[in-house]
Amino acid sequence: MASFLQLPHELQEIILEYALITPASPPVDPWTGKENRQPLHDVDYKAWSFGPNNTLYDTSQQDDLAGTSSALLRTSWQIHEETKGILDRMARPCYLLDVMIVHGLELWPTWLSVPVLRTHLDEVRVTFRIFGHCISREGMRSTLGDGGHNGPEWCFYALLERFLVHGPVTSRQPGKHQEKKVYVKTLTINFESAADEEHPLPPPELTWKDYFRYKMRVKDGPDLSHYAMRPEWLANSLRGQIASLLALSSYTTRYGVFLYEHIGSIRVLVEGEFVEEFDLAKQLAPMKYDCDIANFSRDPSREYFWRWKRRAQRVRQEAGLPVIWADDPEFAEYPED
């Protein structure tokens, strides 16, 4: 039998690339392994404290998430050179992330594929798998946070915040960091159900409106605490949050501005089926200063908005994200600092 180095060069490349991009298997369920999970407070979070406190990282996962490429680079000179060539062609790789949502209260993220560490990524694909039951009414009361968003929505925001600062690193970093260094052309979010016999999906007569009433703790609403959450319900909640952040209202501006600076578009799927796409370049281009943006980065001035928008467009362009330049005469009036 021929050794690997005796195989044709083209076949060697196929095998090496397959080894680099093949994802790890996601955790089977969240009922074991919690002892290795903990929150990481190494970011100067804007998210309400519920978010980072209930986003539990697998600290047993090695920091060198690109372990396959590291191992291949340390082998023979020939394999090193072939692996390096493949990685060089992965200028903007795709990362895969699995996130278990546990009883509607906690997020348990696990990185499945990080071929090579980069700060500019073509796509990050996130699969949210829903385990356990909907939050109880009593638990729901303790999760309502700033800006009308509930706790699990802040977990999503905290997860995204930390990723854009540290990338796919799952160990605590020294100090508290704020500067965001990661840029993502497409963030794809897919919601899947992991309902079981103990926590089945709600009957079909219960709809999103029923879940919304339950979430808002309407007294005569149905009790959903024994059911698993439907993935489309969670997708609807998150779509609403994303739209709110991107609107840059008086409540959400300080949370939404960095999305425009670091993400090209956000795609939402349910069970692999396309639901909606937020094209941030298209949303940013026609945006004008609005007096309702009364909390814009803690400075309500018209001047600050236009300087920020110009800077955001430049940052997107330099990061290789899509940019649409609208006719904004205010750019001449308020040049970037």
mmCIF file of C-alpha atoms in Angstrom:
data_model
loop_
_atom_site.group_PDB
_atom_site.id
_atom_site.type_symbol
_atom_site.label_atom_id
_atom_site.label_comp_id
_atom_site.label_asym_id
_atom_site.label_seq_id
_atom_site.Cartn_x
_atom_site.Cartn_y
_atom_site.Cartn_z
ATOM 1 C CA MET A 1 0.000 0.000 0.000
ATOM 2 C CA ALA A 2 1.376 3.421 -0.966
ATOM 3 C CA SER A 3 2.201 5.840 1.830
ATOM 4 C CA PHE A 4 0.541 9.261 1.956
ATOM 5 C CA LEU A 5 3.637 10.964 0.522
ATOM 6 C CA GLN A 6 3.599 8.589 -2.446
ATOM 7 C CA LEU A 7 0.062 9.560 -3.449
ATOM 8 C CA PRO A 8 -0.449 11.975 -6.368
ATOM 9 C CA HIS A 9 -0.149 15.615 -5.310
ATOM 10 C CA GLU A 10 -3.775 16.386 -6.210
ATOM 11 C CA LEU A 11 -5.035 13.542 -4.019
ATOM 12 C CA GLN A 12 -2.830 14.655 -1.125
ATOM 13 C CA GLU A 13 -4.373 18.136 -1.305
ATOM 14 C CA ILE A 14 -7.905 16.724 -1.282
ATOM 15 C CA ILE A 15 -7.139 14.627 1.810
ATOM 16 C CA LEU A 16 -5.411 17.489 3.639
ATOM 17 C CA GLU A 17 -8.200 19.959 2.873
ATOM 18 C CA TYR A 18 -10.791 17.426 4.042
ATOM 19 C CA ALA A 19 -8.861 16.985 7.297
ATOM 20 C CA LEU A 20 -8.722 20.756 7.807
ATOM 21 C CA ILE A 21 -12.394 21.541 7.218
ATOM 22 C CA THR A 22 -14.112 18.438 8.632
ATOM 23 C CA PRO A 23 -16.041 19.592 11.734
ATOM 24 C CA ALA A 24 -15.991 17.905 15.106
ATOM 25 C CA SER A 25 -19.194 16.268 16.338
ATOM 26 C CA PRO A 26 -21.390 18.502 18.512
ATOM 27 C CA PRO A 27 -22.137 17.507 22.116
ATOM 28 C CA VAL A 28 -24.937 14.953 22.283
ATOM 29 C CA ASP A 29 -26.900 16.929 24.884
ATOM 30 C CA PRO A 30 -26.321 19.343 27.782
ATOM 31 C CA TRP A 31 -27.133 16.876 30.543
ATOM 32 C CA THR A 32 -23.456 16.055 31.070
ATOM 33 C CA GLY A 33 -20.372 18.229 31.004
ATOM 34 C CA LYS A 34 -21.645 21.267 32.870
ATOM 35 C CA GLU A 35 -18.655 21.051 35.229
ATOM 36 C CA ASN A 36 -16.487 22.199 32.305
ATOM 37 C CA ARG A 37 -18.757 25.136 31.486
ATOM 38 C CA GLN A 38 -18.346 28.614 32.897
ATOM 39 C CA PRO A 39 -19.029 32.240 31.970
ATOM 40 C CA LEU A 40 -16.105 34.330 30.758
ATOM 41 C CA HIS A 41 -15.908 37.920 31.954
ATOM 42 C CA ASP A 42 -12.878 38.990 29.928
ATOM 43 C CA VAL A 43 -14.750 41.510 27.790
ATOM 44 C CA ASP A 44 -16.068 44.929 28.710
ATOM 45 C CA TYR A 45 -19.591 43.804 27.852
ATOM 46 C CA LYS A 46 -22.323 46.200 26.828
ATOM 47 C CA ALA A 47 -24.833 43.361 27.240
ATOM 48 C CA TRP A 48 -26.966 43.252 30.373
ATOM 49 C CA SER A 49 -25.230 41.056 32.973
ATOM 50 C CA PHE A 50 -27.688 38.166 32.488
ATOM 51 C CA GLY A 51 -26.158 37.584 29.050
ATOM 52 C CA PRO A 52 -22.495 36.962 29.940
ATOM 53 C CA ASN A 53 -23.463 35.241 33.216
ATOM 54 C CA ASN A 54 -25.539 32.624 31.384
ATOM 55 C CA THR A 55 -23.348 32.061 28.335
ATOM 56 C CA LEU A 56 -21.282 29.075 29.456
ATOM 57 C CA TYR A 57 -18.133 28.209 27.517
ATOM 58 C CA ASP A 58 -16.477 24.797 27.384
ATOM 59 C CA THR A 59 -13.199 25.664 29.085
ATOM 60 C CA SER A 60 -11.915 22.120 28.513
ATOM 61 C CA GLN A 61 -11.796 22.842 24.774
ATOM 62 C CA GLN A 62 -8.183 23.526 23.847
ATOM 63 C CA ASP A 63 -7.270 27.097 22.978
ATOM 64 C CA ASP A 64 -5.586 25.944 19.790
ATOM 65 C CA LEU A 65 -8.897 25.301 18.071
ATOM 66 C CA ALA A 66 -7.079 25.084 14.760
ATOM 67 C CA GLY A 67 -5.346 22.011 16.184
ATOM 68 C CA THR A 68 -5.517 19.968 12.977
ATOM 69 C CA SER A 69 -3.646 22.587 10.974
ATOM 70 C CA SER A 70 -1.107 23.064 13.781
ATOM 71 C CA ALA A 71 -0.405 19.320 13.864
ATOM 72 C CA LEU A 72 -0.051 19.078 10.079
ATOM 73 C CA LEU A 73 2.307 22.052 10.010
ATOM 74 C CA ARG A 74 4.589 20.275 12.475
ATOM 75 C CA THR A 75 4.994 17.108 10.399
ATOM 76 C CA SER A 76 7.257 16.609 7.377
ATOM 77 C CA TRP A 77 8.465 19.496 5.235
ATOM 78 C CA GLN A 78 6.306 18.346 2.295
ATOM 79 C CA ILE A 79 3.095 18.131 4.336
ATOM 80 C CA HIS A 80 3.969 21.443 6.005
ATOM 81 C CA GLU A 81 4.275 23.178 2.627
ATOM 82 C CA GLU A 82 1.113 21.620 1.202
ATOM 83 C CA THR A 83 -0.874 22.464 4.340
ATOM 84 C CA LYS A 84 0.475 26.018 4.340
ATOM 85 C CA GLY A 85 -0.574 26.413 0.717
ATOM 86 C CA ILE A 86 -4.127 25.299 1.509
ATOM 87 C CA LEU A 87 -4.322 27.615 4.532
ATOM 88 C CA ASP A 88 -2.983 30.548 2.509
ATOM 89 C CA ARG A 89 -5.859 30.027 0.080
ATOM 90 C CA MET A 90 -8.256 30.168 3.041
ATOM 91 C CA ALA A 91 -7.872 33.934 3.281
ATOM 92 C CA ARG A 92 -11.400 34.202 4.675
ATOM 93 C CA PRO A 93 -12.366 30.807 6.127
ATOM 94 C CA CYS A 94 -15.729 29.575 7.376
ATOM 95 C CA TYR A 95 -16.191 28.711 11.077
ATOM 96 C CA LEU A 96 -18.843 26.383 12.515
ATOM 97 C CA LEU A 97 -20.323 26.883 15.988
ATOM 98 C CA ASP A 98 -22.826 24.724 17.875
ATOM 99 C CA VAL A 99 -24.879 26.388 20.613
ATOM 100 C CA MET A 100 -27.123 24.400 22.946
ATOM 101 C CA ILE A 101 -29.980 26.424 24.441
ATOM 102 C CA VAL A 102 -30.741 24.870 27.817
ATOM 103 C CA HIS A 103 -34.264 25.338 29.262
ATOM 104 C CA GLY A 104 -34.447 28.681 27.477
ATOM 105 C CA LEU A 105 -32.046 30.191 30.017
ATOM 106 C CA GLU A 106 -28.458 29.337 29.104
ATOM 107 C CA LEU A 107 -26.338 29.189 25.961
ATOM 108 C CA TRP A 108 -23.629 26.510 25.747
ATOM 109 C CA PRO A 109 -21.386 27.279 22.745
ATOM 110 C CA THR A 110 -18.935 24.732 21.285
ATOM 111 C CA TRP A 111 -16.681 25.415 18.294
ATOM 112 C CA LEU A 112 -16.835 22.582 15.761
ATOM 113 C CA SER A 113 -14.660 23.854 12.916
ATOM 114 C CA VAL A 114 -11.893 26.457 12.986
ATOM 115 C CA PRO A 115 -9.562 25.509 10.098
ATOM 116 C CA VAL A 116 -7.218 28.429 10.723
ATOM 117 C CA LEU A 117 -7.324 31.469 12.995
ATOM 118 C CA ARG A 118 -8.202 34.600 11.034
ATOM 119 C CA THR A 119 -9.750 37.961 11.867
ATOM 120 C CA HIS A 120 -11.546 38.319 8.505
ATOM 121 C CA LEU A 121 -14.043 35.523 7.900
ATOM 122 C CA ASP A 122 -16.228 34.638 4.949
ATOM 123 C CA GLU A 123 -18.936 33.050 7.075
ATOM 124 C CA VAL A 124 -19.713 31.958 10.610
ATOM 125 C CA ARG A 125 -22.443 29.301 10.696
ATOM 126 C CA VAL A 126 -24.142 28.939 14.055
ATOM 127 C CA THR A 127 -26.593 26.152 14.849
ATOM 128 C CA PHE A 128 -28.785 26.759 17.890
ATOM 129 C CA ARG A 129 -30.202 23.483 19.250
ATOM 130 C CA ILE A 130 -33.049 23.873 21.737
ATOM 131 C CA PHE A 131 -32.999 21.483 24.712
ATOM 132 C CA GLY A 132 -35.377 21.196 27.654
ATOM 133 C CA HIS A 133 -38.505 23.226 28.321
ATOM 134 C CA CYS A 134 -39.579 26.833 27.937
ATOM 135 C CA ILE A 135 -38.716 29.141 30.797
ATOM 136 C CA SER A 136 -41.194 28.956 33.668
ATOM 137 C CA ARG A 137 -43.281 32.040 34.442
ATOM 138 C CA GLU A 138 -41.275 32.550 37.632
ATOM 139 C CA GLY A 139 -38.006 32.250 35.741
ATOM 140 C CA MET A 140 -39.241 34.599 33.033
ATOM 141 C CA ARG A 141 -39.705 37.362 35.593
ATOM 142 C CA SER A 142 -36.006 37.334 36.479
ATOM 143 C CA THR A 143 -34.823 37.463 32.869
ATOM 144 C CA LEU A 144 -36.410 40.706 31.716
ATOM 145 C CA GLY A 145 -33.609 43.163 31.095
ATOM 146 C CA ASP A 146 -32.610 46.472 29.560
ATOM 147 C CA GLY A 147 -34.385 47.796 26.492
ATOM 148 C CA GLY A 148 -37.280 45.326 26.747
ATOM 149 C CA HIS A 149 -35.159 42.346 25.707
ATOM 150 C CA ASN A 150 -35.205 39.240 27.850
ATOM 151 C CA GLY A 151 -32.232 37.371 29.239
ATOM 152 C CA PRO A 152 -31.709 34.724 26.528
ATOM 153 C CA GLU A 153 -31.615 37.461 23.896
ATOM 154 C CA TRP A 154 -28.847 39.150 25.889
ATOM 155 C CA CYS A 155 -26.985 35.810 25.935
ATOM 156 C CA PHE A 156 -26.937 35.894 22.136
ATOM 157 C CA TYR A 157 -25.637 39.458 22.184
ATOM 158 C CA ALA A 158 -22.940 38.624 24.766
ATOM 159 C CA LEU A 159 -21.846 35.590 22.718
ATOM 160 C CA LEU A 160 -21.476 37.767 19.625
ATOM 161 C CA GLU A 161 -19.700 40.533 21.554
ATOM 162 C CA ARG A 162 -17.053 38.208 22.910
ATOM 163 C CA PHE A 163 -16.484 36.497 19.569
ATOM 164 C CA LEU A 164 -15.857 39.805 17.798
ATOM 165 C CA VAL A 165 -13.276 40.684 20.474
ATOM 166 C CA HIS A 166 -11.444 37.388 21.081
ATOM 167 C CA GLY A 167 -12.498 35.176 18.186
ATOM 168 C CA PRO A 168 -13.084 31.468 18.907
ATOM 169 C CA VAL A 169 -11.038 31.410 22.116
ATOM 170 C CA THR A 170 -12.684 29.563 25.004
ATOM 171 C CA SER A 171 -10.311 30.283 27.882
ATOM 172 C CA ARG A 172 -10.378 33.344 30.072
ATOM 173 C CA GLN A 173 -8.137 36.105 28.716
ATOM 174 C CA PRO A 174 -6.243 38.448 31.077
ATOM 175 C CA GLY A 175 -7.880 41.786 31.758
ATOM 176 C CA LYS A 176 -11.061 43.127 30.188
ATOM 177 C CA HIS A 177 -10.971 43.870 26.482
ATOM 178 C CA GLN A 178 -13.209 46.078 24.392
ATOM 179 C CA GLU A 179 -11.630 46.497 20.951
ATOM 180 C CA LYS A 180 -13.376 44.316 18.371
ATOM 181 C CA LYS A 181 -11.005 42.730 15.870
ATOM 182 C CA VAL A 182 -13.077 40.124 13.988
ATOM 183 C CA TYR A 183 -15.033 40.836 10.784
ATOM 184 C CA VAL A 184 -17.641 38.466 9.350
ATOM 185 C CA LYS A 185 -19.021 38.725 5.821
ATOM 186 C CA THR A 186 -22.029 36.476 6.545
ATOM 187 C CA LEU A 187 -23.360 35.386 9.926
ATOM 188 C CA THR A 188 -25.740 32.453 9.386
ATOM 189 C CA ILE A 189 -27.963 31.467 12.308
ATOM 190 C CA ASN A 190 -29.938 28.220 12.134
ATOM 191 C CA PHE A 191 -32.452 27.143 14.802
ATOM 192 C CA GLU A 192 -33.175 23.454 15.362
ATOM 193 C CA SER A 193 -35.327 21.573 17.851
ATOM 194 C CA ALA A 194 -34.011 18.828 20.120
ATOM 195 C CA ALA A 195 -37.450 18.071 21.594
ATOM 196 C CA ASP A 196 -37.870 14.679 23.266
ATOM 197 C CA GLU A 197 -40.558 12.645 25.024
ATOM 198 C CA GLU A 198 -40.041 14.485 28.303
ATOM 199 C CA HIS A 199 -40.288 17.914 26.684
ATOM 200 C CA PRO A 200 -42.295 17.599 23.443
ATOM 201 C CA LEU A 201 -43.101 20.399 21.044
ATOM 202 C CA PRO A 202 -46.339 22.298 21.810
ATOM 203 C CA PRO A 203 -49.480 21.157 19.969
ATOM 204 C CA PRO A 204 -50.007 22.874 16.606
ATOM 205 C CA GLU A 205 -52.901 24.996 17.892
ATOM 206 C CA LEU A 206 -50.425 26.933 20.063
ATOM 207 C CA THR A 207 -48.849 29.634 17.914
ATOM 208 C CA TRP A 208 -46.195 32.330 18.092
ATOM 209 C CA LYS A 209 -48.815 34.704 19.524
ATOM 210 C CA ASP A 210 -49.409 32.284 22.399
ATOM 211 C CA TYR A 211 -45.673 32.102 23.076
ATOM 212 C CA PHE A 212 -45.384 35.892 22.948
ATOM 213 C CA ARG A 213 -48.192 36.240 25.499
ATOM 214 C CA TYR A 214 -46.477 33.634 27.664
ATOM 215 C CA LYS A 215 -43.152 35.466 27.374
ATOM 216 C CA MET A 216 -44.845 38.719 28.348
ATOM 217 C CA ARG A 217 -46.440 36.899 31.328
ATOM 218 C CA VAL A 218 -50.025 37.640 30.292
ATOM 219 C CA LYS A 219 -52.164 36.145 33.075
ATOM 220 C CA ASP A 220 -54.647 34.248 30.918
ATOM 221 C CA GLY A 221 -51.981 32.990 28.513
ATOM 222 C CA PRO A 222 -51.242 29.261 28.096
ATOM 223 C CA ASP A 223 -48.717 27.512 30.325
ATOM 224 C CA LEU A 224 -45.832 26.416 28.086
ATOM 225 C CA SER A 225 -43.376 25.503 30.828
ATOM 226 C CA HIS A 226 -43.648 21.756 30.123
ATOM 227 C CA TYR A 227 -43.084 22.071 26.388
ATOM 228 C CA ALA A 228 -39.952 22.528 24.325
ATOM 229 C CA MET A 229 -39.751 25.846 22.533
ATOM 230 C CA ARG A 230 -40.484 25.709 18.826
ATOM 231 C CA PRO A 231 -37.394 26.803 16.846
ATOM 232 C CA GLU A 232 -39.443 29.256 14.783
ATOM 233 C CA TRP A 233 -40.520 31.003 17.999
ATOM 234 C CA LEU A 234 -36.938 31.584 19.054
ATOM 235 C CA ALA A 235 -36.074 32.665 15.523
ATOM 236 C CA ASN A 236 -38.893 35.233 15.633
ATOM 237 C CA SER A 237 -37.650 36.587 18.964
ATOM 238 C CA LEU A 238 -34.105 36.938 17.708
ATOM 239 C CA ARG A 239 -35.183 38.470 14.405
ATOM 240 C CA GLY A 240 -37.031 41.110 16.389
ATOM 241 C CA GLN A 241 -33.967 41.787 18.504
ATOM 242 C CA ILE A 242 -31.681 42.085 15.481
ATOM 243 C CA ALA A 243 -34.101 44.466 13.754
ATOM 244 C CA SER A 244 -34.292 46.556 16.922
ATOM 245 C CA LEU A 245 -30.509 46.765 17.238
ATOM 246 C CA LEU A 246 -30.065 47.734 13.595
ATOM 247 C CA ALA A 247 -32.715 50.456 13.857
ATOM 248 C CA LEU A 248 -30.384 52.401 16.188
ATOM 249 C CA SER A 249 -33.214 53.712 18.326
ATOM 250 C CA SER A 250 -32.708 55.712 21.492
ATOM 251 C CA TYR A 251 -32.524 52.418 23.429
ATOM 252 C CA THR A 252 -30.468 50.272 21.070
ATOM 253 C CA THR A 253 -27.907 52.537 19.411
ATOM 254 C CA ARG A 254 -25.091 51.814 21.846
ATOM 255 C CA TYR A 255 -25.657 48.091 21.258
ATOM 256 C CA GLY A 256 -26.199 48.158 17.491
ATOM 257 C CA VAL A 257 -23.419 50.316 16.060
ATOM 258 C CA PHE A 258 -20.720 47.627 16.169
ATOM 259 C CA LEU A 259 -22.881 45.254 14.110
ATOM 260 C CA TYR A 260 -22.648 47.657 11.183
ATOM 261 C CA GLU A 261 -18.876 47.923 11.603
ATOM 262 C CA HIS A 262 -18.140 44.176 11.774
ATOM 263 C CA ILE A 263 -20.815 42.156 9.930
ATOM 264 C CA GLY A 264 -21.803 42.105 6.271
ATOM 265 C CA SER A 265 -25.157 40.342 6.543
ATOM 266 C CA ILE A 266 -27.102 38.153 8.970
ATOM 267 C CA ARG A 267 -29.096 35.187 7.640
ATOM 268 C CA VAL A 268 -31.747 33.472 9.784
ATOM 269 C CA LEU A 269 -32.813 29.868 9.124
ATOM 270 C CA VAL A 270 -35.185 27.439 10.861
ATOM 271 C CA GLU A 271 -34.381 23.743 10.499
ATOM 272 C CA GLY A 272 -32.125 24.668 7.579
ATOM 273 C CA GLU A 273 -34.848 26.593 5.728
ATOM 274 C CA PHE A 274 -34.236 30.261 4.879
ATOM 275 C CA VAL A 275 -36.400 32.754 6.797
ATOM 276 C CA GLU A 276 -34.873 36.236 6.515
ATOM 277 C CA GLU A 277 -31.676 38.097 5.693
ATOM 278 C CA PHE A 278 -30.512 41.399 7.155
ATOM 279 C CA ASP A 279 -28.290 43.119 4.576
ATOM 280 C CA LEU A 280 -26.417 45.621 6.722
ATOM 281 C CA ALA A 281 -24.902 47.494 3.771
ATOM 282 C CA LYS A 282 -28.379 48.150 2.346
ATOM 283 C CA GLN A 283 -29.711 49.227 5.733
ATOM 284 C CA LEU A 284 -26.795 51.533 6.502
ATOM 285 C CA ALA A 285 -26.626 53.295 3.121
ATOM 286 C CA PRO A 286 -29.906 55.291 3.317
ATOM 287 C CA MET A 287 -29.717 55.885 7.065
ATOM 288 C CA LYS A 288 -30.070 59.550 8.057
ATOM 289 C CA TYR A 289 -29.742 61.324 11.365
ATOM 290 C CA ASP A 290 -32.992 61.094 13.305
ATOM 291 C CA CYS A 291 -33.737 63.088 16.425
ATOM 292 C CA ASP A 292 -35.143 59.849 17.873
ATOM 293 C CA ILE A 293 -31.561 58.625 18.050
ATOM 294 C CA ALA A 294 -31.374 60.497 21.315
ATOM 295 C CA ASN A 295 -28.804 58.228 22.894
ATOM 296 C CA PHE A 296 -26.469 57.835 19.947
ATOM 297 C CA SER A 297 -23.263 56.612 21.567
ATOM 298 C CA ARG A 298 -24.173 58.865 24.488
ATOM 299 C CA ASP A 299 -23.984 61.911 22.201
ATOM 300 C CA PRO A 300 -27.209 63.012 20.517
ATOM 301 C CA SER A 301 -25.564 65.427 18.103
ATOM 302 C CA ARG A 302 -26.169 65.340 14.379
ATOM 303 C CA GLU A 303 -22.462 65.807 13.846
ATOM 304 C CA TYR A 304 -21.573 62.707 15.840
ATOM 305 C CA PHE A 305 -23.948 60.558 13.781
ATOM 306 C CA TRP A 306 -22.505 61.601 10.432
ATOM 307 C CA ARG A 307 -18.928 61.171 11.610
ATOM 308 C CA TRP A 308 -19.836 57.690 12.878
ATOM 309 C CA LYS A 309 -21.576 56.693 9.634
ATOM 310 C CA ARG A 310 -18.615 57.814 7.532
ATOM 311 C CA ARG A 311 -16.237 55.903 9.799
ATOM 312 C CA ALA A 312 -18.445 52.795 9.708
ATOM 313 C CA GLN A 313 -18.480 52.831 5.899
ATOM 314 C CA ARG A 314 -14.682 53.168 5.793
ATOM 315 C CA VAL A 315 -14.202 50.363 8.343
ATOM 316 C CA ARG A 316 -16.490 48.081 6.329
ATOM 317 C CA GLN A 317 -14.638 48.851 3.118
ATOM 318 C CA GLU A 318 -11.211 48.199 4.648
ATOM 319 C CA ALA A 319 -12.483 44.917 6.130
ATOM 320 C CA GLY A 320 -13.764 43.708 2.759
ATOM 321 C CA LEU A 321 -17.431 43.932 3.798
ATOM 322 C CA PRO A 322 -20.055 45.131 1.288
ATOM 323 C CA VAL A 323 -20.471 48.912 1.163
ATOM 324 C CA ILE A 324 -23.100 51.012 -0.607
ATOM 325 C CA TRP A 325 -22.188 54.687 -0.822
ATOM 326 C CA ALA A 326 -25.341 56.788 -0.739
ATOM 327 C CA ASP A 327 -25.568 60.454 -1.674
ATOM 328 C CA ASP A 328 -24.714 61.916 1.731
ATOM 329 C CA PRO A 329 -23.741 65.604 1.391
ATOM 330 C CA GLU A 330 -23.337 65.644 5.175
ATOM 331 C CA PHE A 331 -20.067 63.709 4.734
ATOM 332 C CA ALA A 332 -18.519 66.878 3.302
ATOM 333 C CA GLU A 333 -19.987 68.936 6.112
ATOM 334 C CA TYR A 334 -18.729 66.556 8.799
ATOM 335 C CA PRO A 335 -15.498 64.875 7.626
ATOM 336 C CA GLU A 336 -14.250 61.924 9.625
ATOM 337 C CA ASP A 337 -11.917 62.728 12.505
#
